[in-house]
Amino acid sequence: MLMIASAVFQIIGAKISPQIERWAGQANLILYFSALLCGLLILSFVNQLPLLIGCFITLNTLVSVSQPIFSNYFNALIPSSSRATLLSVSSMLFSVAMIVLFPLSGWLIERLRFTVSFGAMGMVLSLVLVVLVIVMKRRAR
């Protein structure tokens, strides 16, 4: 039942992604989606099943909203002659990151419990996000 509900929200999210993109703009979406991801991970500290289910559905919806937006963004940003190479490199970097992150996540879950592990990851990602925003603002000056 959870997977069906998640799939319904993913379909709705993909359908409304153009409206979300127009409302927020592509540049702001990266920041908004990153902050929302951090918030959802931190919420897992609460360890209440209804809240965790809501976080799961929201996270899956976030992915379904972001994929078409960023696909269009990359298509507009990258010339077609370089697109396949850059998308291939992006996919490879994602795979390498998952090779490290998935076992690390599993190890943390075994040691600290699910909620503490994901909450801690959210806090670490939040700190990284704050540092990146500060660095980007300094470079913009």
PDB file of C-alpha atoms in Angstrom:
ATOM      1  CA  MET A   1       0.000   0.000   0.000  1.00  0.00           C
ATOM      2  CA  LEU A   2       2.869   2.355   0.819  1.00  0.00           C
ATOM      3  CA  MET A   3       4.484   1.767  -2.557  1.00  0.00           C
ATOM      4  CA  ILE A   4       1.199   2.458  -4.352  1.00  0.00           C
ATOM      5  CA  ALA A   5       0.702   5.702  -2.432  1.00  0.00           C
ATOM      6  CA  SER A   6       4.297   6.684  -3.151  1.00  0.00           C
ATOM      7  CA  ALA A   7       3.859   5.919  -6.867  1.00  0.00           C
ATOM      8  CA  VAL A   8       0.706   8.068  -7.017  1.00  0.00           C
ATOM      9  CA  PHE A   9       2.562  11.007  -5.447  1.00  0.00           C
ATOM     10  CA  GLN A  10       5.502  10.459  -7.805  1.00  0.00           C
ATOM     11  CA  ILE A  11       3.174  10.634 -10.814  1.00  0.00           C
ATOM     12  CA  ILE A  12       1.577  13.809  -9.476  1.00  0.00           C
ATOM     13  CA  GLY A  13       5.018  15.268  -8.735  1.00  0.00           C
ATOM     14  CA  ALA A  14       6.297  14.563 -12.234  1.00  0.00           C
ATOM     15  CA  LYS A  15       3.125  16.075 -13.687  1.00  0.00           C
ATOM     16  CA  ILE A  16       3.427  19.341 -11.727  1.00  0.00           C
ATOM     17  CA  SER A  17       7.213  19.687 -12.063  1.00  0.00           C
ATOM     18  CA  PRO A  18       6.938  22.329 -14.842  1.00  0.00           C
ATOM     19  CA  GLN A  19       4.757  24.501 -12.590  1.00  0.00           C
ATOM     20  CA  ILE A  20       7.203  24.101  -9.712  1.00  0.00           C
ATOM     21  CA  GLU A  21      10.075  25.036 -12.017  1.00  0.00           C
ATOM     22  CA  ARG A  22       8.274  28.180 -13.197  1.00  0.00           C
ATOM     23  CA  TRP A  23       7.396  29.135  -9.620  1.00  0.00           C
ATOM     24  CA  ALA A  24      10.871  28.716  -8.115  1.00  0.00           C
ATOM     25  CA  GLY A  25      13.271  28.913 -11.064  1.00  0.00           C
ATOM     26  CA  GLN A  26      15.955  26.366 -11.819  1.00  0.00           C
ATOM     27  CA  ALA A  27      18.725  28.021  -9.819  1.00  0.00           C
ATOM     28  CA  ASN A  28      16.666  28.201  -6.621  1.00  0.00           C
ATOM     29  CA  LEU A  29      15.386  24.641  -6.957  1.00  0.00           C
ATOM     30  CA  ILE A  30      18.783  23.127  -6.220  1.00  0.00           C
ATOM     31  CA  LEU A  31      18.913  24.998  -2.935  1.00  0.00           C
ATOM     32  CA  TYR A  32      15.262  24.309  -2.069  1.00  0.00           C
ATOM     33  CA  PHE A  33      15.481  20.601  -2.890  1.00  0.00           C
ATOM     34  CA  SER A  34      18.748  20.234  -0.972  1.00  0.00           C
ATOM     35  CA  ALA A  35      17.290  21.968   2.082  1.00  0.00           C
ATOM     36  CA  LEU A  36      14.142  19.846   1.887  1.00  0.00           C
ATOM     37  CA  LEU A  37      16.236  16.668   1.654  1.00  0.00           C
ATOM     38  CA  CYS A  38      18.223  17.698   4.738  1.00  0.00           C
ATOM     39  CA  GLY A  39      15.023  18.513   6.613  1.00  0.00           C
ATOM     40  CA  LEU A  40      13.454  15.165   5.748  1.00  0.00           C
ATOM     41  CA  LEU A  41      16.540  13.298   6.925  1.00  0.00           C
ATOM     42  CA  ILE A  42      16.674  15.257  10.169  1.00  0.00           C
ATOM     43  CA  LEU A  43      12.966  14.542  10.755  1.00  0.00           C
ATOM     44  CA  SER A  44      13.816  10.852  10.925  1.00  0.00           C
ATOM     45  CA  PHE A  45      15.218  11.531  14.417  1.00  0.00           C
ATOM     46  CA  VAL A  46      11.595  11.672  15.618  1.00  0.00           C
ATOM     47  CA  ASN A  47      11.159   7.917  14.975  1.00  0.00           C
ATOM     48  CA  GLN A  48       7.379   7.991  14.565  1.00  0.00           C
ATOM     49  CA  LEU A  49       6.084   5.636  11.894  1.00  0.00           C
ATOM     50  CA  PRO A  50       3.522   8.046  10.343  1.00  0.00           C
ATOM     51  CA  LEU A  51       6.202  10.733  10.097  1.00  0.00           C
ATOM     52  CA  LEU A  52       8.721   8.297   8.574  1.00  0.00           C
ATOM     53  CA  ILE A  53       6.112   7.193   6.024  1.00  0.00           C
ATOM     54  CA  GLY A  54       5.452  10.841   5.170  1.00  0.00           C
ATOM     55  CA  CYS A  55       9.191  11.459   4.786  1.00  0.00           C
ATOM     56  CA  PHE A  56       9.502   8.425   2.502  1.00  0.00           C
ATOM     57  CA  ILE A  57       6.644   9.550   0.266  1.00  0.00           C
ATOM     58  CA  THR A  58       7.884  13.145   0.210  1.00  0.00           C
ATOM     59  CA  LEU A  59      11.419  12.063  -0.638  1.00  0.00           C
ATOM     60  CA  ASN A  60      10.233   9.881  -3.518  1.00  0.00           C
ATOM     61  CA  THR A  61       8.029  12.719  -4.763  1.00  0.00           C
ATOM     62  CA  LEU A  62      10.995  15.088  -4.561  1.00  0.00           C
ATOM     63  CA  VAL A  63      13.018  12.757  -6.784  1.00  0.00           C
ATOM     64  CA  SER A  64      10.200  12.486  -9.332  1.00  0.00           C
ATOM     65  CA  VAL A  65       9.818  16.279  -9.424  1.00  0.00           C
ATOM     66  CA  SER A  66      13.537  16.960  -9.736  1.00  0.00           C
ATOM     67  CA  GLN A  67      14.382  14.480 -12.497  1.00  0.00           C
ATOM     68  CA  PRO A  68      12.480  16.152 -15.371  1.00  0.00           C
ATOM     69  CA  ILE A  69      13.475  19.640 -14.214  1.00  0.00           C
ATOM     70  CA  PHE A  70      17.176  18.895 -14.054  1.00  0.00           C
ATOM     71  CA  SER A  71      17.074  16.822 -17.232  1.00  0.00           C
ATOM     72  CA  ASN A  72      15.687  19.848 -19.075  1.00  0.00           C
ATOM     73  CA  TYR A  73      18.221  22.080 -17.326  1.00  0.00           C
ATOM     74  CA  PHE A  74      21.152  19.896 -18.405  1.00  0.00           C
ATOM     75  CA  ASN A  75      19.803  19.645 -21.948  1.00  0.00           C
ATOM     76  CA  ALA A  76      19.626  23.432 -22.185  1.00  0.00           C
ATOM     77  CA  LEU A  77      22.977  23.997 -20.482  1.00  0.00           C
ATOM     78  CA  ILE A  78      25.158  21.357 -22.187  1.00  0.00           C
ATOM     79  CA  PRO A  79      25.753  21.370 -25.942  1.00  0.00           C
ATOM     80  CA  SER A  80      24.460  18.230 -27.641  1.00  0.00           C
ATOM     81  CA  SER A  81      27.956  17.271 -28.799  1.00  0.00           C
ATOM     82  CA  SER A  82      29.137  16.996 -25.172  1.00  0.00           C
ATOM     83  CA  ARG A  83      25.913  15.904 -23.495  1.00  0.00           C
ATOM     84  CA  ALA A  84      26.375  12.126 -23.714  1.00  0.00           C
ATOM     85  CA  THR A  85      29.898  12.311 -22.304  1.00  0.00           C
ATOM     86  CA  LEU A  86      28.954  14.592 -19.426  1.00  0.00           C
ATOM     87  CA  LEU A  87      25.852  12.576 -18.553  1.00  0.00           C
ATOM     88  CA  SER A  88      27.957   9.414 -18.614  1.00  0.00           C
ATOM     89  CA  VAL A  89      30.516  10.973 -16.270  1.00  0.00           C
ATOM     90  CA  SER A  90      27.702  12.188 -14.026  1.00  0.00           C
ATOM     91  CA  SER A  91      26.235   8.694 -13.897  1.00  0.00           C
ATOM     92  CA  MET A  92      29.638   7.210 -13.110  1.00  0.00           C
ATOM     93  CA  LEU A  93      30.246   9.698 -10.280  1.00  0.00           C
ATOM     94  CA  PHE A  94      26.805   8.895  -8.865  1.00  0.00           C
ATOM     95  CA  SER A  95      27.660   5.176  -8.949  1.00  0.00           C
ATOM     96  CA  VAL A  96      31.002   5.749  -7.232  1.00  0.00           C
ATOM     97  CA  ALA A  97      29.306   7.837  -4.535  1.00  0.00           C
ATOM     98  CA  MET A  98      26.739   5.083  -3.961  1.00  0.00           C
ATOM     99  CA  ILE A  99      29.492   2.466  -3.714  1.00  0.00           C
ATOM    100  CA  VAL A 100      30.788   4.435  -0.731  1.00  0.00           C
ATOM    101  CA  LEU A 101      27.534   5.748   0.756  1.00  0.00           C
ATOM    102  CA  PHE A 102      25.400   2.593   0.728  1.00  0.00           C
ATOM    103  CA  PRO A 103      27.802   0.449   2.776  1.00  0.00           C
ATOM    104  CA  LEU A 104      28.515   3.410   5.061  1.00  0.00           C
ATOM    105  CA  SER A 105      24.777   3.915   5.592  1.00  0.00           C
ATOM    106  CA  GLY A 106      24.312   0.213   6.339  1.00  0.00           C
ATOM    107  CA  TRP A 107      27.181   0.246   8.809  1.00  0.00           C
ATOM    108  CA  LEU A 108      25.772   3.332  10.569  1.00  0.00           C
ATOM    109  CA  ILE A 109      22.308   1.765  10.737  1.00  0.00           C
ATOM    110  CA  GLU A 110      23.739  -1.382  12.320  1.00  0.00           C
ATOM    111  CA  ARG A 111      25.678   0.646  14.882  1.00  0.00           C
ATOM    112  CA  LEU A 112      23.321   3.530  15.668  1.00  0.00           C
ATOM    113  CA  ARG A 113      19.803   2.541  14.484  1.00  0.00           C
ATOM    114  CA  PHE A 114      17.949   3.714  11.415  1.00  0.00           C
ATOM    115  CA  THR A 115      16.581   6.974  12.770  1.00  0.00           C
ATOM    116  CA  VAL A 116      19.826   8.155  14.344  1.00  0.00           C
ATOM    117  CA  SER A 117      21.817   7.289  11.209  1.00  0.00           C
ATOM    118  CA  PHE A 118      19.537   9.132   8.800  1.00  0.00           C
ATOM    119  CA  GLY A 119      19.115  12.059  11.188  1.00  0.00           C
ATOM    120  CA  ALA A 120      22.890  12.355  11.523  1.00  0.00           C
ATOM    121  CA  MET A 121      23.288  12.206   7.738  1.00  0.00           C
ATOM    122  CA  GLY A 122      20.750  15.014   7.463  1.00  0.00           C
ATOM    123  CA  MET A 123      22.694  17.119   9.939  1.00  0.00           C
ATOM    124  CA  VAL A 124      25.991  16.513   8.121  1.00  0.00           C
ATOM    125  CA  LEU A 125      24.393  17.342   4.762  1.00  0.00           C
ATOM    126  CA  SER A 126      22.880  20.483   6.292  1.00  0.00           C
ATOM    127  CA  LEU A 127      26.311  21.649   7.421  1.00  0.00           C
ATOM    128  CA  VAL A 128      27.745  20.917   3.964  1.00  0.00           C
ATOM    129  CA  LEU A 129      24.860  22.838   2.369  1.00  0.00           C
ATOM    130  CA  VAL A 130      25.402  25.864   4.627  1.00  0.00           C
ATOM    131  CA  VAL A 131      29.131  25.889   3.823  1.00  0.00           C
ATOM    132  CA  LEU A 132      28.414  25.620   0.077  1.00  0.00           C
ATOM    133  CA  VAL A 133      25.918  28.490   0.212  1.00  0.00           C
ATOM    134  CA  ILE A 134      28.424  30.682   2.081  1.00  0.00           C
ATOM    135  CA  VAL A 135      31.193  29.855  -0.409  1.00  0.00           C
ATOM    136  CA  MET A 136      28.925  30.520  -3.382  1.00  0.00           C
ATOM    137  CA  LYS A 137      27.814  33.887  -1.966  1.00  0.00           C
ATOM    138  CA  ARG A 138      31.435  34.921  -1.391  1.00  0.00           C
ATOM    139  CA  ARG A 139      32.347  33.968  -4.954  1.00  0.00           C
ATOM    140  CA  ALA A 140      29.416  35.962  -6.307  1.00  0.00           C
ATOM    141  CA  ARG A 141      30.797  39.155  -4.799  1.00  0.00           C
TER     142      ARG A 141
END
